[in-house]
Amino acid sequence: MPRFVKKQSHKTGLAPGSLVMVGEPKEAAPRIRRFDFDARRVEERDLAAADLDLPPEAPPTVTWVNIDGLHDMDIIARIGRRFGIHPLTLEDVVNTGHRPKFDDLEEQLFIVFKMLDFDPQTDHIRSEQVSLVCGDGYVVSFQEAEGDVFEPVRSRIRKGRGRIRTAGSSYLAYALMDAAVDRYFSVLETIGERIEDLEREVLSEPDRETVNRIHELKRELIYCRKQVWPMREMVGMVLRSDSDLIRDDLKMFLSDLQDHAVQAVDTLESFRDMLTGLMDLYLSTMSQRMNEVMKVLTLIATIFIPLTFIAGIYGMNFKYMPELEWRWAYFGVLALMAVLGIGMAAVFKYRKWL
Amino acid sequence: MPRFVKKQSHKTGLAPGSLVMVGEPKEAAPRIRRFDFDARRVEERDLAAADLDLPPEAPPTVTWVNIDGLHDMDIIARIGRRFGIHPLTLEDVVNTGHRPKFDDLEEQLFIVFKMLDFDPQTDHIRSEQVSLVCGDGYVVSFQEAEGDVFEPVRSRIRKGRGRIRTAGSSYLAYALMDAAVDRYFSVLETIGERIEDLEREVLSEPDRETVNRIHELKRELIYCRKQVWPMREMVGMVLRSDSDLIRDDLKMFLSDLQDHAVQAVDTLESFRDMLTGLMDLYLSTMSQRMNEVMKVLTLIATIFIPLTFIAGIYGMNFKYMPELEWRWAYFGVLALMAVLGIGMAAVFKYRKWL
Amino acid sequence: MPRFVKKQSHKTGLAPGSLVMVGEPKEAAPRIRRFDFDARRVEERDLAAADLDLPPEAPPTVTWVNIDGLHDMDIIARIGRRFGIHPLTLEDVVNTGHRPKFDDLEEQLFIVFKMLDFDPQTDHIRSEQVSLVCGDGYVVSFQEAEGDVFEPVRSRIRKGRGRIRTAGSSYLAYALMDAAVDRYFSVLETIGERIEDLEREVLSEPDRETVNRIHELKRELIYCRKQVWPMREMVGMVLRSDSDLIRDDLKMFLSDLQDHAVQAVDTLESFRDMLTGLMDLYLSTMSQRMNEVMKVLTLIATIFIPLTFIAGIYGMNFKYMPELEWRWAYFGVLALMAVLGIGMAAVFKYRKWL
Amino acid sequence: MPRFVKKQSHKTGLAPGSLVMVGEPKEAAPRIRRFDFDARRVEERDLAAADLDLPPEAPPTVTWVNIDGLHDMDIIARIGRRFGIHPLTLEDVVNTGHRPKFDDLEEQLFIVFKMLDFDPQTDHIRSEQVSLVCGDGYVVSFQEAEGDVFEPVRSRIRKGRGRIRTAGSSYLAYALMDAAVDRYFSVLETIGERIEDLEREVLSEPDRETVNRIHELKRELIYCRKQVWPMREMVGMVLRSDSDLIRDDLKMFLSDLQDHAVQAVDTLESFRDMLTGLMDLYLSTMSQRMNEVMKVLTLIATIFIPLTFIAGIYGMNFKYMPELEWRWAYFGVLALMAVLGIGMAAVFKYRKWL
Amino acid sequence: MPRFVKKQSHKTGLAPGSLVMVGEPKEAAPRIRRFDFDARRVEERDLAAADLDLPPEAPPTVTWVNIDGLHDMDIIARIGRRFGIHPLTLEDVVNTGHRPKFDDLEEQLFIVFKMLDFDPQTDHIRSEQVSLVCGDGYVVSFQEAEGDVFEPVRSRIRKGRGRIRTAGSSYLAYALMDAAVDRYFSVLETIGERIEDLEREVLSEPDRETVNRIHELKRELIYCRKQVWPMREMVGMVLRSDSDLIRDDLKMFLSDLQDHAVQAVDTLESFRDMLTGLMDLYLSTMSQRMNEVMKVLTLIATIFIPLTFIAGIYGMNFKYMPELEWRWAYFGVLALMAVLGIGMAAVFKYRKWL
């Protein structure tokens, strides 16, 4: 559940703008990577905290500083000073329990979104918060921990593929968001496969763990929705923003990104409907099996209880029971029992109870 | 499930605008068909990849190039160059996992929608993506595979029926969308018939496969909704667009098309409600049958268990059991049993348990 | 189900604007009735197809031509030519599977809506499509079959009651819509009574047909909603339209009509909630009855099974069973059984299981 | 159900604007009360039908005429003439099946709303329609029957408390609506108490009437929602209206009234959720009880059926059954039975089935 | 339930603007605390009722008067006169059953919201109404009882941390709202932990109290939603307001506050979905357990009932039963019984019923 509400209690009582990390702090020192590139050249460097005082290159060069790890408040504060980031914005950066959002801060764009990952070991969806501060000629990105989601973007910068080296800082910000949404689809693929597996399981051989598995997938879906829904809104807000930082030719890419986000939401809704349907199917399958078992019980009981009663009658020890003396009584009773038993089975068959 | 999320993993890491097909590639070579027509004449030709360099006829002639098959990137790229289609647009064309959408690209309209088909063999709804690029004097349509949905449009062009030869390229684009929506209704008819069949089955003789059939139809409906809902929005966007390519007299036709799309959505919603009702009906029918079976068990058990107990008493071997010696005891006990049994059955009858 | 999607398959492949009737054709020849009236006089006439070439009277006289039956394409086409109706509009007229809609065609208003009827024989709601073409000085109304819904309007015209003879053609169109909505309420009354009957049935003596009846009423409600919802939108569109044909003093009447349509929708939503509640009530009533039956089974079984066991013990034929020889053993065992049986019944009573 | 749709059938076929009462007519003669007041004086009078021809006092005096009873069409028509009320408006006044609404009729405001009352005898919510016609210097209010809801307003007028004597006719109209909404809350309080009672009942000792009580309260809630929802809209429309009759300083009061209406709707939604939760709780409580009963049955049956079988074996009359002759066989079998019985009970205990 | 609708009955009939407390009056005398501060100094004082006549300091000093306890109408009225608060506003202040709202009263802002608290003793969420009147240079805050929610704000004022001493009265109002929303998250954390506990309980060892606990948490959630939803709207209204009292640089803080409120609502929705899922899981777990118990019953009954029947046959006392005399009959019957019993168990195993 800590995934759903991050502990903020230790933050209560601080002034807005105080830098306190909300979330699980990582042990390792944050890694700071810096790219400077323009159409012709790329410079890639790992920075120490002290190097942060270097000024970014002036445009047309784009500087991308990526910080992996949010627990070192000193580094966060330095970066804040270095790029002129508002304290309230920095507070949002380190509060990893934040909702995806977009703020147009005149000189800068501030974008918060979530990266999703399906952890195959725990079968849980992990989410990680990414914050982007995008100004003229620079993008600062903050991640909770090192990850490989931005690797494709790095590779494109290194190789100069596409327009990434020439289209300015807001295109870089777009490319980072696009990489995150691409990852959403791989999470959705995994969920889709799980649903398919579960459906096969329910239809062939459901067991008592099946319902727990459906429940867990449902919970993951709820979690996933909580992260993806606001992404859609957020991209819409970027698209409708009239910031000077967003060049006109970026709109088309952003609109494409929004299409992808909407599609992710659509797919989640479909999955939700399918899981609900699966639960219904499971329950009705279970009750059907139960019915079959009960029918067997009923068959056996209703056939043999009367027969046993008849046997009980002739097991009584009354002195005067004329039938007991009859020559063929025993066989007659056996025949009667056979007729009764077969007759009742026939009635059941006829009424389609079996 | 691959229907719900198309595998995009192999695409991750490519720059936006890279041409990679998302979806199942077909083996056969793409077929390219070209129509050139105006009010007086029609020219119909199959093109080889090389012929693509021929310029389209200038308006008032309308050129319609239809490509069946999206796996040959060379052809796609050639067509892109030939008609000046933006790389991002081409990327959307070959990504068959796309959401229906409309983009007004100034000189061109870009329209993506889905064609639906009910495959009677698998009982699955198949969807195929169609992309239209509509410019002044030409329409380029991309389909995943050869199909017969556009055949009526071709036939109308050949015969010159209606206004299709005279109303320009955007009317042709409308006619293609209209053909797709017409096909939706034939899918809806099939679903409607299935629901009717299932309802009859539930009311007369439901078996253990019935619930699976309801579940499968429900899943198909979810899939169908996912394709049809955005169609409605998309047509609305075309209708509200102020592109010069859309002539005023087309608005009325588009508005008609939107009516059809809305009606398809309405019908889907009704079907959804009906399937939910059907599931409820099935479950209550099942539980009613169960109840009947249980009532029979209860009747038999509650009547015969006490009687068997009485028989058991007189089957005891105690030395001093005065009744055993009585002359009419046996018949008296038999009579008692009959009275008891009939009495209990009467009580059940009276309480309406049977 | 044909009610939900009308077969349109035979229409696929025709150019938009082709006149093909969608729906069940009636055998009888269409009846064409013509009213011409102004404040002082009324002329009422049945027309033959040939008479259609007569020009309508010029305003201020209002001409109302009513066609009952849509299967004679020749008549439809004649009327189209006579009143200058667009082919696409005529296509909508004969496609009885259409959605209620309003089109402002500059010179004409085109209105499609549904008339509802509760058929007491089949317990089905029948819907019939009505199309109105309203121009300056004339209204043409198309019905699927002869009906009595418009009779009150005719009577008002004949008697000159209210403002119907003086308020122009759009008031006549309004009066026709109003008559249809009035009929909705009588259908709603019938549904309301059915729900009340069903509620009484569920509370007093539900049987196995009850759930089918609830299901059928639910399906009728789904069908009814599908017809009535778009009516609300449609009237709203007429109200907001700025056509010259709609005189200012009509707005108040239209607003009143919209109130009625909204109220019909509200009532349908309430009915829907009530039917859902009724289904829940039925299911819980059924399961309660089942519980009672099961409790009786449990009572009988748990009391008599142990007693029968005791009887069984003393029915064993061991040679050395000292109790069998005791003088009062039999009566002692009988007493023990009585105590046990009564004790268990008391425990059940105490635990409120009975 | 007549509560949900009022019989309008006898009205079908009349021209809009015809005065026909829809609803149950009351027997008693309508009571007409008239207040004339300004800041300094109040005059209160009961009017006979004939007195209606007296002109209302001119502003700044406010005249309030209240009519209790809508079945005397003559009086309604006289009042209509006297205050210049449009026939269509009068028709709405006497149609008590109307939806709450607000019409700005230029010279007058026309307001329809519902008063609610919880009838403790039938446990039903009664609703009564109130119509207000508010013009410059006068308010005419129509009620279905005499009631005490407006008594507080009368008392305030008499005592001159608050601004009621000085704030004009629209303030009086507001005060009447406010009195009705105040009454909503007392109905909501009653419903809230019922829900609390039901919850206590479900948690402690639910019986077979409980589900009916939940169902009935649910139906009352559906009915209540149908009345209160449109009230919210209606007050919003009054608030946004730009009629000259609504003085600026009234806006604040109206906004307060809207807050109350919204709160009533919120509370109804919460109640709805709570009743749904209560139904779920009831069902799961019932099924839990059932489970307990079934477990006892299973315990008794599974322990004694095998034991009875053993007793049955030694009750057989075979000639050669060596055990029967053994000295301690009987006690050995008894011991075996005890061990078996206790063992099975232990297994059940261990598996937590008991 | 009194939590859901506060008793307002004793208020009915009073003029709007009458000061009557709605809610539970507290016994203790209200505590009045006053802060006067500007950038350089802070003055903190407890006021007696009489001191209220002191005028607030003029800006740039900000005066914050906090009243804990709303039952002393004299004090409320005095404060009202002192700060020029409208009687209708004061009425809202003492009506603790009010909905969160924002009113822009030209010279003042009036804000009502709810503070939430999870009472660990009763497991109930308590809500308390807070009203703020914010004018130029002063904020008056009304609380139902003394609480510690505003303590962090007081501490920040005392220590001069952040911008609270310099940013004017509306920033103070914001800080108070922010403190309340911070508290929401600690309530949400508690609910989240409860859900997690319940989920663990359902998955491991659900008992008959579990469903009650789920139900109670659900009810608390409904209550919580009712308080938090309108908070979101209310903050949005403050944000969109164009009052002069709200300085431009406050907008960013308010937007941040709205983000938090939206996030609280999102989390509540997720919780709601999770609790629904939990209820489903509980029910299916319960029914699964039931199934297992029933299967054991069926196994035992269907194996032993036929065997007992066989024993019964040979317990009959017929004179002529040839088998009884056979030498190995007894052992043969025993063997037959063993074969039958094992065979049936094998069939069950094979059919996966066990």
Short mmCIF file of N, CA, C and O in Angstrom, two decimals, chain C residues 184-252:
data_model
loop_
_atom_site.label_atom_id
_atom_site.label_comp_id
_atom_site.label_asym_id
_atom_site.label_seq_id
_atom_site.Cartn_x
_atom_site.Cartn_y
_atom_site.Cartn_z
N TYR C 184 -44.96 8.46 -25.37
CA TYR C 184 -43.88 7.88 -24.54
C TYR C 184 -44.38 7.69 -23.12
O TYR C 184 -44.11 6.68 -22.47
N PHE C 185 -45.09 8.71 -22.61
CA PHE C 185 -45.50 8.64 -21.21
C PHE C 185 -46.50 7.52 -20.98
O PHE C 185 -46.51 6.90 -19.93
N SER C 186 -47.32 7.25 -22.02
CA SER C 186 -48.25 6.16 -21.79
C SER C 186 -47.50 4.83 -21.80
O SER C 186 -47.84 3.90 -21.06
N VAL C 187 -46.41 4.74 -22.61
CA VAL C 187 -45.57 3.54 -22.55
C VAL C 187 -44.90 3.45 -21.18
O VAL C 187 -44.85 2.38 -20.56
N LEU C 188 -44.41 4.59 -20.68
CA LEU C 188 -43.75 4.60 -19.36
C LEU C 188 -44.72 4.18 -18.26
O LEU C 188 -44.36 3.45 -17.34
N GLU C 189 -45.96 4.65 -18.37
CA GLU C 189 -46.98 4.24 -17.38
C GLU C 189 -47.10 2.72 -17.37
O GLU C 189 -47.11 2.09 -16.30
N THR C 190 -47.18 2.14 -18.58
CA THR C 190 -47.32 0.68 -18.66
C THR C 190 -46.11 -0.01 -18.03
O THR C 190 -46.25 -0.95 -17.25
N ILE C 191 -44.92 0.48 -18.36
CA ILE C 191 -43.72 -0.13 -17.77
C ILE C 191 -43.76 0.01 -16.25
O ILE C 191 -43.47 -0.94 -15.51
N GLY C 192 -44.16 1.21 -15.79
CA GLY C 192 -44.24 1.44 -14.34
C GLY C 192 -45.17 0.44 -13.68
O GLY C 192 -44.85 -0.12 -12.62
N GLU C 193 -46.31 0.19 -14.31
CA GLU C 193 -47.26 -0.77 -13.74
C GLU C 193 -46.66 -2.18 -13.72
O GLU C 193 -46.82 -2.92 -12.75
N ARG C 194 -45.96 -2.52 -14.80
CA ARG C 194 -45.32 -3.83 -14.84
C ARG C 194 -44.31 -3.98 -13.70
O ARG C 194 -44.21 -5.01 -13.05
N ILE C 195 -43.53 -2.93 -13.47
CA ILE C 195 -42.53 -3.00 -12.38
C ILE C 195 -43.24 -3.18 -11.06
O ILE C 195 -42.84 -4.01 -10.22
N GLU C 196 -44.33 -2.44 -10.87
CA GLU C 196 -45.07 -2.55 -9.63
C GLU C 196 -45.61 -3.97 -9.46
O GLU C 196 -45.49 -4.57 -8.38
N ASP C 197 -46.17 -4.54 -10.53
CA ASP C 197 -46.66 -5.92 -10.48
C ASP C 197 -45.54 -6.87 -10.11
O ASP C 197 -45.70 -7.75 -9.26
N LEU C 198 -44.41 -6.69 -10.78
CA LEU C 198 -43.28 -7.59 -10.53
C LEU C 198 -42.80 -7.48 -9.10
O LEU C 198 -42.45 -8.47 -8.46
N GLU C 199 -42.78 -6.24 -8.57
CA GLU C 199 -42.33 -6.05 -7.20
C GLU C 199 -43.25 -6.81 -6.24
O GLU C 199 -42.79 -7.49 -5.32
N ARG C 200 -44.55 -6.69 -6.49
CA ARG C 200 -45.51 -7.40 -5.66
C ARG C 200 -45.28 -8.91 -5.76
O ARG C 200 -45.28 -9.61 -4.75
N GLU C 201 -45.04 -9.36 -6.98
CA GLU C 201 -44.81 -10.79 -7.20
C GLU C 201 -43.56 -11.27 -6.46
O GLU C 201 -43.59 -12.32 -5.82
N VAL C 202 -42.48 -10.49 -6.56
CA VAL C 202 -41.23 -10.89 -5.90
C VAL C 202 -41.44 -10.95 -4.39
O VAL C 202 -40.97 -11.88 -3.72
N LEU C 203 -42.15 -9.97 -3.84
CA LEU C 203 -42.32 -9.92 -2.39
C LEU C 203 -43.26 -11.01 -1.90
O LEU C 203 -43.10 -11.51 -0.79
N SER C 204 -44.25 -11.40 -2.71
CA SER C 204 -45.19 -12.40 -2.21
C SER C 204 -44.84 -13.81 -2.68
O SER C 204 -44.43 -14.64 -1.90
N GLU C 205 -44.96 -14.09 -3.97
CA GLU C 205 -44.72 -15.46 -4.38
C GLU C 205 -43.95 -15.57 -5.69
O GLU C 205 -44.51 -15.86 -6.73
N PRO C 206 -42.65 -15.35 -5.60
CA PRO C 206 -41.83 -15.46 -6.81
C PRO C 206 -41.77 -16.91 -7.27
O PRO C 206 -41.70 -17.82 -6.45
N ASP C 207 -41.84 -17.12 -8.56
CA ASP C 207 -41.61 -18.47 -9.09
C ASP C 207 -40.51 -18.40 -10.14
O ASP C 207 -39.88 -17.37 -10.33
N ARG C 208 -40.30 -19.51 -10.82
CA ARG C 208 -39.16 -19.54 -11.73
C ARG C 208 -39.36 -18.72 -12.98
O ARG C 208 -38.41 -18.50 -13.74
N GLU C 209 -40.57 -18.27 -13.23
CA GLU C 209 -40.78 -17.40 -14.38
C GLU C 209 -40.47 -15.94 -14.04
O GLU C 209 -40.27 -15.12 -14.93
N THR C 210 -40.48 -15.62 -12.73
CA THR C 210 -40.30 -14.24 -12.32
C THR C 210 -39.02 -13.63 -12.87
O THR C 210 -39.00 -12.52 -13.40
N VAL C 211 -37.92 -14.40 -12.76
CA VAL C 211 -36.65 -13.85 -13.22
C VAL C 211 -36.68 -13.60 -14.72
O VAL C 211 -36.14 -12.61 -15.21
N ASN C 212 -37.34 -14.45 -15.46
CA ASN C 212 -37.47 -14.21 -16.90
C ASN C 212 -38.26 -12.94 -17.16
O ASN C 212 -37.92 -12.16 -18.05
N ARG C 213 -39.31 -12.75 -16.39
CA ARG C 213 -40.10 -11.53 -16.58
C ARG C 213 -39.29 -10.28 -16.27
O ARG C 213 -39.36 -9.29 -17.00
N ILE C 214 -38.51 -10.34 -15.18
CA ILE C 214 -37.65 -9.19 -14.88
C ILE C 214 -36.67 -8.96 -16.03
O ILE C 214 -36.48 -7.83 -16.50
N HIS C 215 -36.08 -10.04 -16.50
CA HIS C 215 -35.12 -9.92 -17.59
C HIS C 215 -35.76 -9.31 -18.84
O HIS C 215 -35.17 -8.43 -19.48
N GLU C 216 -36.96 -9.75 -19.15
CA GLU C 216 -37.61 -9.24 -20.36
C GLU C 216 -37.94 -7.75 -20.23
O GLU C 216 -37.74 -6.98 -21.17
N LEU C 217 -38.39 -7.38 -19.04
CA LEU C 217 -38.71 -5.97 -18.85
C LEU C 217 -37.45 -5.12 -18.94
O LEU C 217 -37.45 -4.01 -19.50
N LYS C 218 -36.35 -5.69 -18.41
CA LYS C 218 -35.07 -4.99 -18.48
C LYS C 218 -34.67 -4.78 -19.94
O LYS C 218 -34.21 -3.70 -20.31
N ARG C 219 -34.85 -5.81 -20.76
CA ARG C 219 -34.49 -5.69 -22.16
C ARG C 219 -35.36 -4.65 -22.86
O ARG C 219 -34.88 -3.86 -23.67
N GLU C 220 -36.64 -4.65 -22.51
CA GLU C 220 -37.52 -3.63 -23.10
C GLU C 220 -37.05 -2.23 -22.71
O GLU C 220 -37.09 -1.30 -23.50
N LEU C 221 -36.59 -2.11 -21.45
CA LEU C 221 -36.13 -0.82 -20.97
C LEU C 221 -34.89 -0.38 -21.73
O LEU C 221 -34.75 0.79 -22.09
N ILE C 222 -33.96 -1.32 -21.95
CA ILE C 222 -32.76 -1.00 -22.73
C ILE C 222 -33.18 -0.51 -24.12
O ILE C 222 -32.66 0.49 -24.63
N TYR C 223 -34.14 -1.21 -24.70
CA TYR C 223 -34.61 -0.83 -26.02
C TYR C 223 -35.23 0.56 -26.00
O TYR C 223 -34.95 1.42 -26.85
N CYS C 224 -36.05 0.78 -24.99
CA CYS C 224 -36.75 2.05 -24.85
C CYS C 224 -35.75 3.20 -24.69
O CYS C 224 -35.89 4.25 -25.33
N ARG C 225 -34.75 2.99 -23.84
CA ARG C 225 -33.72 4.01 -23.63
C ARG C 225 -33.05 4.38 -24.93
O ARG C 225 -32.77 5.55 -25.18
N LYS C 226 -32.72 3.35 -25.71
CA LYS C 226 -32.03 3.58 -26.97
C LYS C 226 -32.84 4.50 -27.87
O LYS C 226 -32.28 5.25 -28.69
N GLN C 227 -34.17 4.47 -27.76
CA GLN C 227 -35.01 5.33 -28.60
C GLN C 227 -35.20 6.72 -27.99
O GLN C 227 -35.26 7.71 -28.71
N VAL C 228 -35.31 6.77 -26.65
CA VAL C 228 -35.73 8.01 -26.01
C VAL C 228 -34.56 8.96 -25.78
O VAL C 228 -34.68 10.17 -25.94
N TRP C 229 -33.38 8.40 -25.37
CA TRP C 229 -32.22 9.25 -25.12
C TRP C 229 -31.96 10.24 -26.25
O TRP C 229 -31.87 11.44 -26.02
N PRO C 230 -31.80 9.74 -27.51
CA PRO C 230 -31.45 10.70 -28.57
C PRO C 230 -32.58 11.70 -28.85
O PRO C 230 -32.32 12.77 -29.37
N MET C 231 -33.82 11.34 -28.49
CA MET C 231 -34.93 12.28 -28.63
C MET C 231 -34.63 13.56 -27.87
O MET C 231 -34.87 14.66 -28.36
N ARG C 232 -34.12 13.36 -26.64
CA ARG C 232 -33.80 14.51 -25.80
C ARG C 232 -32.81 15.44 -26.49
O ARG C 232 -33.03 16.64 -26.61
N GLU C 233 -31.72 14.85 -26.97
CA GLU C 233 -30.72 15.64 -27.70
C GLU C 233 -31.34 16.33 -28.90
O GLU C 233 -31.07 17.51 -29.17
N MET C 234 -32.16 15.56 -29.61
CA MET C 234 -32.70 16.07 -30.87
C MET C 234 -33.56 17.31 -30.60
O MET C 234 -33.40 18.34 -31.25
N VAL C 235 -34.46 17.23 -29.61
CA VAL C 235 -35.31 18.38 -29.30
C VAL C 235 -34.44 19.57 -28.88
O VAL C 235 -34.70 20.72 -29.26
N GLY C 236 -33.38 19.28 -28.11
CA GLY C 236 -32.45 20.34 -27.71
C GLY C 236 -31.86 21.02 -28.94
O GLY C 236 -31.71 22.25 -28.98
N MET C 237 -31.52 20.23 -29.96
CA MET C 237 -30.93 20.80 -31.16
C MET C 237 -31.95 21.67 -31.90
O MET C 237 -31.60 22.73 -32.42
N VAL C 238 -33.19 21.23 -31.97
CA VAL C 238 -34.23 22.06 -32.60
C VAL C 238 -34.34 23.38 -31.83
O VAL C 238 -34.38 24.46 -32.43
N LEU C 239 -34.32 23.27 -30.50
CA LEU C 239 -34.50 24.45 -29.65
C LEU C 239 -33.37 25.47 -29.86
O LEU C 239 -33.58 26.67 -29.90
N ARG C 240 -32.15 24.94 -29.99
CA ARG C 240 -31.02 25.84 -30.14
C ARG C 240 -30.80 26.28 -31.58
O ARG C 240 -29.97 27.14 -31.85
N SER C 241 -31.52 25.67 -32.52
CA SER C 241 -31.32 26.02 -33.93
C SER C 241 -31.76 27.46 -34.17
O SER C 241 -32.65 27.98 -33.51
N ASP C 242 -31.14 28.11 -35.12
CA ASP C 242 -31.53 29.49 -35.41
C ASP C 242 -32.19 29.59 -36.77
O ASP C 242 -32.07 30.59 -37.47
N SER C 243 -32.88 28.51 -37.14
CA SER C 243 -33.55 28.51 -38.45
C SER C 243 -34.66 29.57 -38.45
O SER C 243 -35.34 29.80 -37.46
N ASP C 244 -34.87 30.17 -39.61
CA ASP C 244 -35.93 31.16 -39.74
C ASP C 244 -37.30 30.51 -39.64
O ASP C 244 -38.30 31.16 -39.36
N LEU C 245 -37.34 29.20 -39.91
CA LEU C 245 -38.62 28.51 -39.92
C LEU C 245 -39.21 28.41 -38.52
O LEU C 245 -40.41 28.17 -38.36
N ILE C 246 -38.34 28.51 -37.51
CA ILE C 246 -38.84 28.36 -36.14
C ILE C 246 -39.12 29.74 -35.55
O ILE C 246 -38.19 30.50 -35.25
N ARG C 247 -40.40 30.06 -35.44
CA ARG C 247 -40.78 31.37 -34.94
C ARG C 247 -40.49 31.48 -33.46
O ARG C 247 -40.51 30.49 -32.73
N ASP C 248 -40.21 32.72 -33.03
CA ASP C 248 -39.80 32.93 -31.64
C ASP C 248 -40.80 32.40 -30.64
O ASP C 248 -40.43 31.82 -29.62
N ASP C 249 -42.08 32.59 -30.94
CA ASP C 249 -43.07 32.15 -29.96
C ASP C 249 -43.18 30.64 -29.89
O ASP C 249 -43.86 30.10 -29.03
N LEU C 250 -42.47 29.93 -30.77
CA LEU C 250 -42.47 28.47 -30.70
C LEU C 250 -41.48 27.98 -29.66
O LEU C 250 -41.61 26.88 -29.11
N LYS C 251 -40.47 28.80 -29.38
CA LYS C 251 -39.39 28.40 -28.47
C LYS C 251 -39.95 27.89 -27.14
O LYS C 251 -39.50 26.89 -26.59
N MET C 252 -40.96 28.62 -26.64
CA MET C 252 -41.52 28.26 -25.35
C MET C 252 -42.15 26.86 -25.40
O MET C 252 -41.99 26.06 -24.48
#
